[in-house]
Amino acid sequence: MRSTERRRNLRALAAGLAFASPWLIGFAIFTAYPICASLYYSFTRYDTLSTPHWVGLQNYMRLLTEDELFWKSLRNTLFTVAFGLPASLVAGLALALLLNMKLRGMALYRTVFYIPSIVPTVASAVLWMWLLNPQIGLINRLLALAGVQGPGWLTDPAWAKPALILMGLWGVGGSMIIYLAGLQDVPRELYEAAEIDGAGGVAKFRHVTIPMLSPVIFFNLVMGLIGTFQYFTQVYVMTQGGPQDATLFYALHLFNRAFTDLQFGYASAMAWILFAITVLATALVFRTSARWVYYPGEMRQ
C-alpha cells in the first residue's frame, strides 16, 4: 500500500518537474549561471580573450583605494537617489491627485500624462537632447521669453545632473498610474468621517490619504530606488558621462570598464558592490517601513 502511494507521489513529482523544466532550465542558464560566473570573475583578471587569472580581492582593493572614477560615479548616483527619486515620487503623487478629480474628459487627461512613460527611453533621450539644447532648445527659448538666460543644461557640470532629474519627471506616468489606483481604493467613508470632525483639505490629505497610500508609496520607493541605482540608458545616449564626468553614473562606469576597457573581472567586482549597496539601501527602507507604512488588514488583526 505504501509502495503504491510512494510511486504515485514520485509520478506526481516527476510530472511537476517536467512541466516546470522550461522555466528551471531557463533560470539555470540565463540567471543562476551568470550570477555565479560574475561572482567568480570578480576575483579574477579577465578580458574575455584569455583565461581568467585568480587575483583574490585585488579588484575590490583597486576599486576602493585607487579608482577615483569609482567614487565619483558613486557620488553622482547617490545624488540622483537623494534628489531625483524624491522629486519623481512627489511629482507622481501630485499628478495622481490632480487626475483623481471628478472633471469632464479626465480619461483623456490620464492618457496624455501616461503616454510619456511608454515612450522608449532612447527616443525620450533624443527628444530631451533637443529640448535642453542651449541654443535651439525649447526650454531655453521659453526662459528667454521671460528674460532669463538659460544655462547649458548638458554642457555645464553644475546643471547636467539637475537636467537629468528634470528629464526624469517626464516619465512619472508609470508611478502616477499606481498612485491613482491606490487613491481610488481609499474608502470614501474615511473622508466623510474626517469632514464630520472638521478636517480641511490638508488635514484629510495628511491623516487619511497619506496613511492609506503608504503601501503604494513604499512600493514606488523600493522600485524607484532599485531603478535609480541602475541609471544608465539616458546618460549613455545623451552625455556619455560628461561634462567633466558630472554625469558619470555607476552603471555607465561599470559598462565602460567591461565593454570599452575589456576589464570584465573588474567590472564584475563593481557589479557586486552595486548589488551590496542596493540590497543595503532596500533593507534599510524595509526596516523603517513598520514606522510609516499602514496596512488596514494588520490593524484589524
Coordinates of C-alpha atoms in Angstrom, one line a residue:
M1 CA 0.0 0.0 0.0
R2 CA 2.8 2.3 1.0
S3 CA 4.8 1.4 -2.1
T4 CA 1.8 2.2 -4.3
E5 CA 1.4 5.6 -2.7
R6 CA 5.1 6.3 -3.0
R7 CA 5.1 5.5 -6.7
R8 CA 2.1 7.8 -7.1
N9 CA 3.9 10.7 -5.3
L10 CA 7.0 10.1 -7.4
R11 CA 5.0 10.2 -10.6
A12 CA 3.3 13.4 -9.5
L13 CA 6.7 14.9 -8.6
A14 CA 8.2 13.9 -12.0
A15 CA 5.2 15.4 -13.8
G16 CA 5.5 18.6 -11.8
L17 CA 9.2 18.9 -12.6
A18 CA 8.6 18.2 -16.3
F19 CA 6.1 21.0 -16.5
A20 CA 8.4 23.4 -14.7
S21 CA 11.5 22.3 -16.5
P22 CA 11.4 25.0 -19.2
W23 CA 11.5 27.7 -16.5
L24 CA 14.1 25.8 -14.4
I25 CA 16.4 25.3 -17.4
G26 CA 16.0 29.0 -18.4
F27 CA 16.6 30.2 -14.9
A28 CA 19.7 28.0 -14.6
I29 CA 21.2 29.1 -17.9
F30 CA 20.2 32.8 -18.0
T31 CA 20.1 33.8 -14.3
A32 CA 21.9 31.4 -12.0
Y33 CA 24.9 30.7 -14.1
P34 CA 25.6 34.4 -15.0
I35 CA 25.3 35.3 -11.3
C36 CA 27.7 32.6 -10.2
A37 CA 30.1 33.3 -13.1
S38 CA 30.2 37.1 -12.3
L39 CA 31.0 36.3 -8.7
Y40 CA 33.9 34.1 -9.7
Y41 CA 35.1 36.7 -12.3
S42 CA 35.1 39.4 -9.7
F43 CA 38.1 37.6 -8.1
T44 CA 40.0 37.3 -11.4
R45 CA 41.7 39.3 -14.1
Y46 CA 39.6 38.5 -17.1
D47 CA 39.4 40.2 -20.5
T48 CA 37.4 37.5 -22.5
L49 CA 40.5 37.0 -24.8
S50 CA 42.4 34.8 -22.3
T51 CA 41.6 32.5 -19.4
P52 CA 40.6 34.2 -16.1
H53 CA 43.6 34.6 -13.7
W54 CA 42.7 34.4 -10.0
V55 CA 43.8 37.6 -8.2
G56 CA 41.7 37.3 -5.0
L57 CA 40.5 40.6 -3.6
Q58 CA 42.7 42.8 -5.8
N59 CA 39.8 44.1 -7.9
Y60 CA 37.9 45.2 -4.8
M61 CA 41.0 46.8 -3.3
R62 CA 41.7 48.7 -6.6
L63 CA 38.1 50.0 -6.6
L64 CA 38.1 51.2 -3.1
T65 CA 41.7 52.7 -3.0
E66 CA 42.8 53.6 -6.5
D67 CA 39.8 54.3 -8.8
E68 CA 38.8 57.9 -8.4
L69 CA 36.1 57.5 -11.0
F70 CA 34.5 54.8 -8.9
W71 CA 33.9 57.2 -6.1
K72 CA 32.8 60.0 -8.4
S73 CA 30.3 57.7 -10.2
L74 CA 29.0 56.5 -6.8
R75 CA 28.6 60.2 -5.7
N76 CA 26.8 61.0 -8.9
T77 CA 24.4 58.0 -8.4
L78 CA 23.8 58.9 -4.8
F79 CA 23.0 62.5 -5.8
T80 CA 20.3 61.2 -8.1
V81 CA 19.0 58.8 -5.4
A82 CA 18.8 61.7 -2.9
F83 CA 17.2 64.3 -5.1
G84 CA 15.8 62.7 -8.3
L85 CA 14.0 59.9 -6.6
P86 CA 12.1 62.1 -4.1
A87 CA 11.3 64.5 -6.9
S88 CA 9.8 61.8 -9.0
L89 CA 7.8 60.3 -6.1
V90 CA 6.3 63.7 -5.2
A91 CA 5.6 64.5 -8.9
G92 CA 3.9 61.2 -9.5
L93 CA 1.7 61.6 -6.4
A94 CA 0.8 65.3 -7.2
L95 CA -0.1 64.3 -10.7
A96 CA -2.3 61.4 -9.4
L97 CA -4.1 63.7 -7.0
L98 CA -4.9 66.1 -9.9
L99 CA -6.1 63.2 -12.2
N100 CA -8.2 61.8 -9.4
M101 CA -10.5 64.8 -9.5
K102 CA -14.0 64.5 -10.9
L103 CA -13.8 66.5 -14.1
R104 CA -15.1 66.1 -17.6
G105 CA -12.6 64.5 -20.0
M106 CA -10.5 63.1 -17.2
A107 CA -9.8 59.8 -19.1
L108 CA -8.2 61.9 -21.9
Y109 CA -6.0 63.8 -19.4
R110 CA -4.9 60.5 -17.8
T111 CA -4.0 59.1 -21.2
V112 CA -2.0 62.2 -22.1
F113 CA 0.0 62.2 -18.9
Y114 CA 0.6 58.4 -19.1
I115 CA 1.9 58.3 -22.7
P116 CA 5.4 59.7 -22.0
S117 CA 6.1 56.7 -19.7
I118 CA 5.7 54.2 -22.5
V119 CA 7.8 56.1 -25.0
P120 CA 11.1 54.2 -25.5
T121 CA 13.9 55.5 -23.3
V122 CA 16.2 56.2 -26.2
A123 CA 13.6 58.1 -28.1
S124 CA 12.9 60.2 -24.9
A125 CA 16.6 60.9 -24.5
V126 CA 16.9 62.1 -28.1
L127 CA 13.9 64.4 -27.6
W128 CA 15.3 65.8 -24.4
M129 CA 18.6 66.5 -26.1
W130 CA 16.8 68.9 -28.3
L131 CA 14.6 70.4 -25.6
L132 CA 17.8 71.0 -23.4
N133 CA 19.9 72.3 -26.2
P134 CA 21.3 75.7 -25.0
Q135 CA 21.0 77.4 -28.4
I136 CA 17.8 76.0 -30.1
G137 CA 16.2 74.1 -27.2
L138 CA 12.6 74.8 -26.3
I139 CA 13.3 75.2 -22.6
N140 CA 15.9 78.0 -23.0
R141 CA 13.7 79.7 -25.6
L142 CA 10.8 79.8 -23.1
L143 CA 13.2 81.1 -20.4
A144 CA 14.4 83.8 -22.9
L145 CA 10.8 85.0 -23.3
A146 CA 10.7 85.5 -19.6
G147 CA 14.0 87.4 -19.7
V148 CA 16.1 84.6 -18.2
Q149 CA 19.3 83.4 -19.7
G150 CA 19.1 79.6 -19.8
P151 CA 22.1 77.5 -18.8
G152 CA 24.0 75.0 -20.8
W153 CA 21.9 72.1 -19.4
L154 CA 24.0 69.2 -20.6
T155 CA 27.3 71.1 -21.1
D156 CA 27.7 72.8 -17.7
P157 CA 28.8 70.4 -14.9
A158 CA 26.7 72.3 -12.4
W159 CA 23.5 71.8 -14.4
A160 CA 24.0 68.4 -16.0
K161 CA 22.6 66.3 -13.1
P162 CA 19.6 68.6 -12.4
A163 CA 18.8 68.5 -16.2
L164 CA 18.7 64.7 -16.0
I165 CA 16.5 64.9 -12.9
L166 CA 14.2 67.3 -14.7
M167 CA 14.0 64.9 -17.6
G168 CA 13.2 62.0 -15.2
L169 CA 10.0 63.8 -14.3
W170 CA 8.9 63.2 -17.9
G171 CA 8.4 59.5 -17.1
V172 CA 6.5 59.6 -13.8
G173 CA 3.3 58.3 -15.6
G174 CA 4.1 54.8 -14.5
S175 CA 4.1 55.6 -10.8
M176 CA 1.2 58.0 -11.4
I177 CA -1.0 55.2 -12.5
I178 CA -0.2 53.1 -9.4
Y179 CA -0.9 56.1 -7.1
L180 CA -4.1 56.7 -9.0
A181 CA -5.2 53.1 -8.4
G182 CA -4.4 53.5 -4.7
L183 CA -6.3 56.7 -4.4
Q184 CA -9.4 55.2 -5.9
D185 CA -9.2 52.4 -3.3
V186 CA -9.3 54.8 -0.3
P187 CA -12.7 54.3 1.4
R188 CA -14.9 57.4 1.0
E189 CA -16.3 57.0 4.5
L190 CA -12.9 57.9 5.9
Y191 CA -13.1 61.3 4.2
E192 CA -16.7 61.7 5.3
A193 CA -15.7 60.9 8.9
A194 CA -12.8 63.4 8.8
E195 CA -15.2 66.1 7.4
I196 CA -17.6 65.5 10.3
D197 CA -14.6 66.0 12.7
G198 CA -13.9 69.3 11.0
A199 CA -10.9 68.3 8.9
G200 CA -10.0 70.5 6.0
G201 CA -8.3 69.5 2.7
V202 CA -4.8 69.5 4.2
A203 CA -5.8 67.5 7.2
K204 CA -7.6 64.9 5.1
F205 CA -4.6 64.6 2.9
R206 CA -2.2 64.2 5.9
H207 CA -4.3 61.9 8.1
V208 CA -6.3 59.9 5.5
T209 CA -4.8 60.0 2.1
I210 CA -1.1 59.6 3.0
P211 CA -1.6 56.7 5.5
M212 CA -3.9 54.8 3.1
L213 CA -1.5 55.4 0.3
S214 CA 1.6 54.4 2.3
P215 CA 1.8 50.9 0.9
V216 CA 1.8 52.3 -2.6
I217 CA 4.4 54.9 -1.7
F218 CA 6.5 52.1 -0.2
F219 CA 6.3 50.1 -3.4
N220 CA 7.2 53.0 -5.6
L221 CA 10.0 54.0 -3.3
V222 CA 11.6 50.5 -3.4
M223 CA 11.2 50.1 -7.2
G224 CA 12.5 53.6 -7.8
L225 CA 15.5 53.0 -5.5
I226 CA 16.5 49.9 -7.4
G227 CA 16.0 51.6 -10.8
T228 CA 17.9 54.7 -9.9
F229 CA 21.0 52.7 -8.8
Q230 CA 20.9 51.2 -12.3
Y231 CA 20.5 54.6 -14.1
F232 CA 22.3 54.1 -17.5
T233 CA 20.5 54.5 -20.8
Q234 CA 19.8 58.2 -20.6
V235 CA 23.4 59.2 -19.8
Y236 CA 24.8 56.7 -22.4
V237 CA 22.7 58.3 -25.1
M238 CA 22.9 62.0 -24.0
T239 CA 26.2 62.7 -22.3
Q240 CA 28.4 59.6 -22.2
G241 CA 29.3 60.7 -18.7
G242 CA 30.3 64.3 -19.5
P243 CA 30.8 67.1 -19.0
Q244 CA 33.8 66.6 -16.8
D245 CA 32.4 63.3 -15.5
A246 CA 29.4 65.2 -14.0
T247 CA 27.0 62.5 -15.3
L248 CA 29.3 59.5 -15.0
F249 CA 26.9 57.3 -13.1
Y250 CA 27.8 54.0 -11.6
A251 CA 26.2 51.8 -14.2
L252 CA 27.9 53.7 -17.0
H253 CA 31.3 53.5 -15.4
L254 CA 30.7 49.7 -15.0
F255 CA 29.8 49.4 -18.7
N256 CA 32.9 51.3 -19.8
R257 CA 35.1 49.1 -17.7
A258 CA 33.6 45.9 -19.1
F259 CA 32.9 46.7 -22.8
T260 CA 35.4 49.5 -23.5
D261 CA 38.4 48.5 -21.4
L262 CA 37.5 44.7 -21.5
Q263 CA 38.2 44.5 -17.7
F264 CA 35.4 42.0 -17.1
G265 CA 36.8 40.9 -13.7
Y266 CA 37.0 44.5 -12.5
A267 CA 33.5 45.2 -13.8
S268 CA 32.1 42.1 -12.1
A269 CA 33.6 43.4 -8.8
M270 CA 31.8 46.7 -9.4
A271 CA 28.6 44.9 -10.1
W272 CA 28.7 43.0 -6.8
I273 CA 29.5 46.2 -4.9
L274 CA 26.5 47.8 -6.6
F275 CA 24.4 44.8 -5.6
A276 CA 25.5 45.1 -2.0
I277 CA 24.7 48.8 -1.9
T278 CA 21.3 48.3 -3.4
V279 CA 20.5 45.4 -1.0
L280 CA 21.6 47.5 1.9
A281 CA 19.5 50.5 0.9
T282 CA 16.5 48.4 0.2
A283 CA 16.9 46.6 3.5
L284 CA 17.0 50.0 5.3
V285 CA 13.8 51.0 3.6
F286 CA 12.1 47.8 4.6
R287 CA 13.4 48.1 8.2
T288 CA 11.9 51.6 8.6
S289 CA 8.6 50.6 6.8
A290 CA 7.0 49.4 10.0
R291 CA 7.0 53.0 11.3
W292 CA 5.3 54.7 8.4
V293 CA 3.6 52.1 6.2
Y294 CA 0.0 51.4 7.2
Y295 CA -1.8 48.2 6.3
P296 CA -5.5 48.2 7.3
G297 CA -5.6 44.4 7.4
E298 CA -2.9 44.3 10.1
M299 CA -4.7 46.9 12.2
R300 CA -7.9 44.8 12.1
Q301 CA -5.9 41.8 13.4

